[in-house]
Amino acid sequence: MIEATLWHPVADAQDVAQAPLAARLLQRDIVLWRDGEGRVQAFADQCPHRGARLSLGRVHEGRLECPYHGWRFAASGQCEHVPALPHFTPPATHCARRHAVHEAHGLVWVRLEAGDAAPPAFGPEDDARLRKLNCGPYDVAASAPRIIENFLDMSHFGFVHEGWLGTREATAIEDYRVEPLPTGLRATGCKAWQPQSNLHSTQAAQVEYTYEVTGPYTAVLTKVPEAGTTAVQDWREAIALFVCPLTPETSRVWFRLAVADFDTPDAKLRAFQHTIFTQDQPVLESQRPQRLPLDLRAELHTAADKASSAYRRFLKASGITFGVC
Ligand code: FES
Ligand code: CO
């Protein structure tokens, strides 16, 4: 399964602290914990001894201790101590199943199987002029690809986000460009008339977005600064959507906001994003099939949907099977 060789977000980095944390990815249970150096580790959440969940155990002196018979595992996965046989040196075969793991964008990312794909990029991450904060997670009863496709879709704004990102008075979608990228696609020149495009909007405005699909289940929206705006009003903003595929029909979702606004409290910035996403969520969860159909004949498409059609073609060409049908 190609998906298992890619990096996926599984938890907020700050939630992996003293105690082991259970997480789920691609229908597999994993346990996250921090070793003696503070590095996050990811193991299969199943003790190799008798199959107990390691996430029910504890971290002791930089080792993960199983809740059942107290076997202790080092960051390498090696079992170093079997309390029932204090003088026994466990051989190399006595080890927990380890997964590749790293921290980025305030999240823990896991790759279940060896692969060479890079973690999804988020350009604004290193831009000190932009403040970053996460919103989520949201547990959503929709497949990861349905959620990405919703993010790329502008023609729902006037209905799902009426009075916010759109209005029934201006629903037409101007032609935009879509080009393939090695990681997915880029859609540019995506314009919308928005009554309340962000927290600070005082009047409706024409906004222009660029969308980038940065991996099968990740995407980034960049708001193009309005021409002629001054430096102070240069309202740059980017939002990354990071989706963890839990099962083929359920997902965990985070947004990473990158905004030029350093004054507004986190909670207020999150509240805006929360409002928008909780407008999307019931519609997303109503879609049938929950998995995204990759046969373009299975649903109807118009020119306004060309970003989503391109996304479906990309998933098909990538050999993605999880969350699609
Ligand atoms: Fe984990 Fe026995 S099941 S130590
Ligand atoms: Co929406």
Coordinates of C-alpha atoms and ligand atoms in Angstrom, one line a residue:
M1 CA 0.0 0.0 0.0
I2 CA 1.6 3.2 -1.2
E3 CA 0.0 5.3 1.5
A4 CA 2.0 3.4 4.2
T5 CA 5.2 4.7 2.7
L6 CA 4.2 8.4 3.0
W7 CA 4.4 10.7 6.0
H8 CA 1.1 11.4 7.8
P9 CA 0.2 13.7 10.8
V10 CA -0.9 11.7 13.8
A11 CA -1.0 13.9 16.9
D12 CA -0.2 17.3 18.3
A13 CA 3.5 17.3 19.3
Q14 CA 2.7 18.9 22.6
D15 CA 0.3 16.0 23.5
V16 CA 3.3 13.6 23.5
A17 CA 4.6 14.3 27.0
Q18 CA 5.3 12.1 30.0
A19 CA 2.8 9.4 29.2
P20 CA 2.6 7.3 26.1
L21 CA -0.1 8.4 23.7
A22 CA -2.2 6.1 21.5
A23 CA -2.7 7.2 17.9
R24 CA -4.2 5.6 14.8
L25 CA -3.1 5.8 11.2
L26 CA -4.3 3.8 8.2
Q27 CA -6.2 1.4 10.5
R28 CA -3.2 0.6 12.5
D29 CA -2.7 1.4 16.2
I30 CA 0.5 3.2 17.2
V31 CA 2.0 4.4 20.4
L32 CA 3.9 7.7 20.6
W33 CA 6.3 8.4 23.5
R34 CA 9.4 10.5 24.3
D35 CA 12.7 8.9 25.0
G36 CA 15.3 10.1 27.5
E37 CA 16.5 12.7 25.0
G38 CA 13.0 14.1 24.5
R39 CA 12.8 12.7 21.0
V40 CA 9.4 11.4 19.9
Q41 CA 9.2 7.7 19.1
A42 CA 6.5 5.7 17.3
F43 CA 6.0 2.0 17.8
A44 CA 3.2 -0.4 16.8
D45 CA 0.8 -0.3 19.8
Q46 CA 1.1 -4.0 20.4
C47 CA 3.6 -5.6 22.7
P48 CA 5.6 -8.4 21.0
H49 CA 5.3 -10.5 24.1
R50 CA 1.5 -11.1 24.5
G51 CA 0.0 -8.3 22.4
A52 CA -1.0 -5.8 25.1
R53 CA -1.3 -2.2 24.2
L54 CA 1.9 -0.4 25.0
S55 CA 0.1 2.9 25.2
L56 CA -1.5 1.7 28.4
G57 CA 2.0 1.4 29.9
R58 CA 4.3 4.1 31.1
V59 CA 7.6 5.8 30.2
H60 CA 10.3 5.0 32.8
E61 CA 13.9 6.2 32.6
G62 CA 13.7 6.8 28.9
R63 CA 12.2 3.4 28.2
L64 CA 8.6 2.4 27.2
E65 CA 7.3 -0.1 29.7
C66 CA 4.5 -2.5 28.8
P67 CA 1.5 -2.5 31.1
Y68 CA 1.2 -6.3 31.3
H69 CA 4.5 -7.8 32.3
G70 CA 6.7 -4.7 32.5
W71 CA 9.0 -5.4 29.6
R72 CA 11.0 -2.3 28.9
F73 CA 11.8 -1.1 25.3
A74 CA 14.5 1.3 24.3
A75 CA 14.0 4.0 21.6
S76 CA 15.6 1.5 19.1
G77 CA 12.7 -0.9 19.9
Q78 CA 15.0 -3.3 21.6
C79 CA 13.6 -5.0 24.8
E80 CA 16.2 -4.4 27.5
H81 CA 14.5 -5.7 30.5
V82 CA 12.2 -8.6 31.3
P83 CA 11.2 -8.2 35.0
A84 CA 10.3 -11.9 35.4
L85 CA 13.9 -12.9 34.5
P86 CA 16.0 -10.1 35.9
H87 CA 19.3 -11.7 34.7
F88 CA 18.1 -12.5 31.2
T89 CA 19.6 -10.4 28.4
P90 CA 16.9 -10.2 25.7
P91 CA 18.2 -11.1 22.2
A92 CA 17.8 -8.8 19.2
T93 CA 14.6 -10.6 18.2
H94 CA 12.9 -9.3 21.4
C95 CA 12.0 -5.9 20.0
A96 CA 9.0 -3.7 19.5
R97 CA 8.0 -2.7 15.9
R98 CA 9.2 0.8 15.3
H99 CA 8.0 3.4 12.8
A100 CA 9.8 6.4 11.3
V101 CA 8.7 9.5 13.1
H102 CA 9.5 13.2 13.1
E103 CA 8.0 16.5 14.4
A104 CA 7.0 19.3 12.1
H105 CA 4.4 22.1 12.0
G106 CA 3.6 21.4 15.7
L107 CA 2.5 17.8 14.8
V108 CA 4.0 14.4 15.0
W109 CA 4.4 12.7 11.6
V110 CA 4.7 9.0 11.1
R111 CA 5.6 6.8 8.2
L112 CA 4.6 3.2 8.7
E113 CA 6.8 1.6 6.1
A114 CA 10.0 2.5 4.4
G115 CA 9.7 5.0 1.5
D116 CA 11.5 7.9 0.0
A117 CA 8.8 10.6 -0.2
A118 CA 9.6 13.8 1.7
P119 CA 7.3 15.1 4.3
P120 CA 4.7 17.5 2.9
A121 CA 6.1 21.0 2.5
F122 CA 4.6 24.2 4.1
G123 CA 6.5 27.2 2.7
P124 CA 5.5 29.8 5.3
E125 CA 6.8 27.6 8.1
D126 CA 10.2 29.3 8.0
D127 CA 8.9 32.8 7.2
A128 CA 9.4 34.8 10.5
R129 CA 6.9 37.5 9.2
L130 CA 4.1 35.0 9.6
R131 CA 2.8 33.6 12.8
K132 CA 1.9 30.0 12.9
L133 CA -0.7 28.2 14.9
N134 CA -2.7 25.0 14.6
C135 CA -6.4 24.5 14.7
G136 CA -7.8 21.0 15.4
P137 CA -7.8 18.2 15.5
Y138 CA -11.3 17.5 14.1
D139 CA -12.5 13.9 13.9
V140 CA -14.5 13.7 10.7
A141 CA -16.6 10.8 9.4
A142 CA -15.3 11.4 5.8
S143 CA -12.4 10.0 3.9
A144 CA -9.2 12.0 3.7
P145 CA -9.6 12.6 -0.1
R146 CA -13.2 14.0 0.3
I147 CA -11.8 16.5 2.9
I148 CA -8.9 17.6 0.6
E149 CA -11.3 18.0 -2.3
N150 CA -13.6 20.1 -0.2
F151 CA -10.7 22.4 0.6
L152 CA -9.9 22.9 -3.1
D153 CA -13.6 23.6 -3.9
M154 CA -14.6 27.2 -4.2
S155 CA -18.1 26.8 -5.7
H156 CA -19.6 25.8 -2.3
F157 CA -18.7 29.1 -0.7
G158 CA -21.9 30.9 -1.4
F159 CA -24.0 28.0 0.1
V160 CA -22.0 26.3 2.9
H161 CA -20.2 29.5 4.0
E162 CA -22.9 32.0 3.0
G163 CA -22.2 35.4 4.6
W164 CA -18.6 34.4 5.3
L165 CA -16.6 33.1 2.4
G166 CA -19.3 33.6 -0.2
T167 CA -22.7 34.9 -1.1
R168 CA -25.6 33.6 -3.2
E169 CA -25.4 36.9 -5.1
A170 CA -21.9 36.1 -6.5
T171 CA -21.6 32.4 -7.1
A172 CA -19.9 32.4 -10.5
I173 CA -16.5 30.9 -10.7
E174 CA -14.1 32.6 -13.1
D175 CA -11.8 30.3 -15.0
Y176 CA -8.7 29.4 -13.2
R177 CA -5.5 27.5 -14.0
V178 CA -4.6 24.0 -12.9
E179 CA -1.1 22.5 -13.4
P180 CA 0.2 19.2 -12.2
L181 CA 3.0 19.1 -9.6
P182 CA 5.1 16.0 -8.6
T183 CA 3.3 16.1 -5.2
G184 CA -0.1 16.8 -6.6
L185 CA -1.3 20.0 -8.3
R186 CA -1.4 23.8 -8.2
A187 CA -4.5 25.8 -9.0
T188 CA -3.9 29.6 -9.5
G189 CA -6.2 32.5 -10.1
C190 CA -9.0 31.2 -8.0
K191 CA -11.2 34.2 -7.3
A192 CA -14.1 34.6 -5.0
W193 CA -16.2 37.5 -3.7
Q194 CA -16.2 37.1 0.1
P195 CA -18.3 39.0 2.6
Q196 CA -16.1 37.9 5.6
S197 CA -12.9 36.5 4.2
N198 CA -11.1 36.6 7.5
L199 CA -11.4 37.8 11.1
H200 CA -10.5 41.3 10.3
S201 CA -12.7 41.9 7.2
T202 CA -14.8 45.0 7.5
Q203 CA -16.3 44.8 4.1
A204 CA -16.8 42.3 1.3
A205 CA -13.8 41.8 -1.0
Q206 CA -12.6 40.0 -4.0
V207 CA -10.0 37.5 -2.9
E208 CA -7.6 35.4 -4.9
Y209 CA -6.3 32.1 -3.8
T210 CA -3.6 29.7 -4.9
Y211 CA -4.2 26.0 -3.9
E212 CA -1.5 23.4 -3.8
V213 CA -1.9 19.8 -3.2
T214 CA 1.3 18.8 -1.4
G215 CA 0.6 15.1 -1.0
P216 CA -2.3 12.8 -1.3
Y217 CA -3.9 14.0 1.9
T218 CA -2.3 17.5 2.4
A219 CA -3.0 20.8 0.8
V220 CA -2.0 24.5 1.2
L221 CA -4.1 27.6 0.4
T222 CA -2.3 30.9 -0.1
K223 CA -4.1 34.1 -0.2
V224 CA -2.7 36.3 -3.0
P225 CA -2.2 39.9 -1.6
E226 CA -4.5 42.3 -3.3
A227 CA -2.7 44.4 -6.0
G228 CA -2.0 48.0 -4.8
T229 CA -2.3 47.2 -1.1
T230 CA 0.3 48.9 1.1
A231 CA 2.8 47.0 3.1
V232 CA 0.7 47.5 6.3
Q233 CA -2.4 46.1 4.6
D234 CA -0.4 43.4 2.9
W235 CA -2.5 40.7 4.3
R236 CA -0.7 37.5 3.4
E237 CA -2.1 34.3 4.8
A238 CA -1.7 30.7 4.2
I239 CA -3.6 27.7 5.6
A240 CA -2.3 24.2 5.4
L241 CA -4.7 21.3 5.7
F242 CA -3.2 18.2 7.1
V243 CA -5.4 15.1 7.1
C244 CA -4.6 11.9 8.9
P245 CA -6.4 8.9 7.2
L246 CA -7.6 6.9 10.2
T247 CA -9.8 4.4 8.3
P248 CA -10.9 4.6 4.7
E249 CA -14.0 6.6 5.8
T250 CA -12.8 8.5 8.9
S251 CA -10.1 11.1 9.3
R252 CA -8.4 13.4 11.8
V253 CA -7.9 16.9 10.5
W254 CA -5.6 19.8 11.4
F255 CA -5.2 23.3 10.0
R256 CA -2.0 25.2 10.3
L257 CA -2.5 28.9 10.0
A258 CA 0.2 31.2 8.9
V259 CA -0.9 34.8 9.4
A260 CA 0.7 38.3 9.4
D261 CA -1.4 39.1 12.5
F262 CA 0.7 38.8 15.7
D263 CA -1.9 40.6 17.9
T264 CA -5.1 38.7 17.9
P265 CA -5.2 35.9 20.6
D266 CA -4.8 32.3 19.4
A267 CA -8.3 31.5 20.5
K268 CA -9.9 34.2 18.3
L269 CA -7.9 33.1 15.2
R270 CA -8.9 29.5 15.8
A271 CA -12.5 30.5 16.3
F272 CA -12.7 31.8 12.8
Q273 CA -11.3 28.7 11.3
H274 CA -13.5 26.6 13.6
T275 CA -16.6 28.4 12.3
I276 CA -15.6 27.8 8.7
F277 CA -14.8 24.1 9.2
T278 CA -17.8 23.2 11.2
Q279 CA -19.9 24.6 8.4
D280 CA -18.1 22.2 6.0
Q281 CA -18.2 19.2 8.3
P282 CA -21.9 18.1 8.2
V283 CA -21.9 18.4 4.4
L284 CA -18.6 16.4 4.2
E285 CA -20.0 13.7 6.4
S286 CA -23.2 13.5 4.3
Q287 CA -21.4 12.7 1.1
R288 CA -21.9 9.3 -0.4
P289 CA -19.9 7.3 -1.1
Q290 CA -17.7 8.4 1.8
R291 CA -14.7 7.3 -0.3
L292 CA -13.8 9.5 -3.2
P293 CA -14.7 7.9 -6.5
L294 CA -11.6 7.9 -8.8
D295 CA -13.6 6.8 -11.9
L296 CA -14.5 10.3 -13.3
R297 CA -17.7 8.8 -14.7
A298 CA -19.0 8.1 -11.2
E299 CA -19.9 11.7 -10.4
L300 CA -20.6 14.7 -12.5
H301 CA -18.1 17.5 -13.2
T302 CA -18.1 21.0 -14.6
A303 CA -15.3 23.4 -15.6
A304 CA -15.6 24.9 -12.1
D305 CA -14.5 21.5 -10.6
K306 CA -11.4 21.1 -12.6
A307 CA -9.1 21.3 -9.5
S308 CA -11.0 18.4 -8.0
S309 CA -11.0 16.4 -11.2
A310 CA -7.2 17.0 -11.5
Y311 CA -6.9 15.8 -7.8
R312 CA -8.8 12.6 -8.6
R313 CA -6.5 12.0 -11.6
F314 CA -3.4 12.6 -9.4
L315 CA -4.6 10.1 -6.8
K316 CA -5.3 7.5 -9.5
A317 CA -1.9 8.0 -11.1
S318 CA -0.2 7.8 -7.6
G319 CA -1.8 4.4 -7.0
I320 CA -3.6 5.6 -3.9
T321 CA -6.2 3.1 -2.7
F322 CA -7.0 4.2 0.9
G323 CA -10.1 6.4 1.1
V324 CA -11.0 6.1 -2.6
C325 CA -13.3 3.8 -4.6
Ligands
FES1 FE1 3.9 -6.8 27.1 FE2 3.9 -9.1 28.4 S1 2.5 -8.3 27.0 S2 5.3 -7.5 28.6
CO2 CO -15.7 24.9 2.9

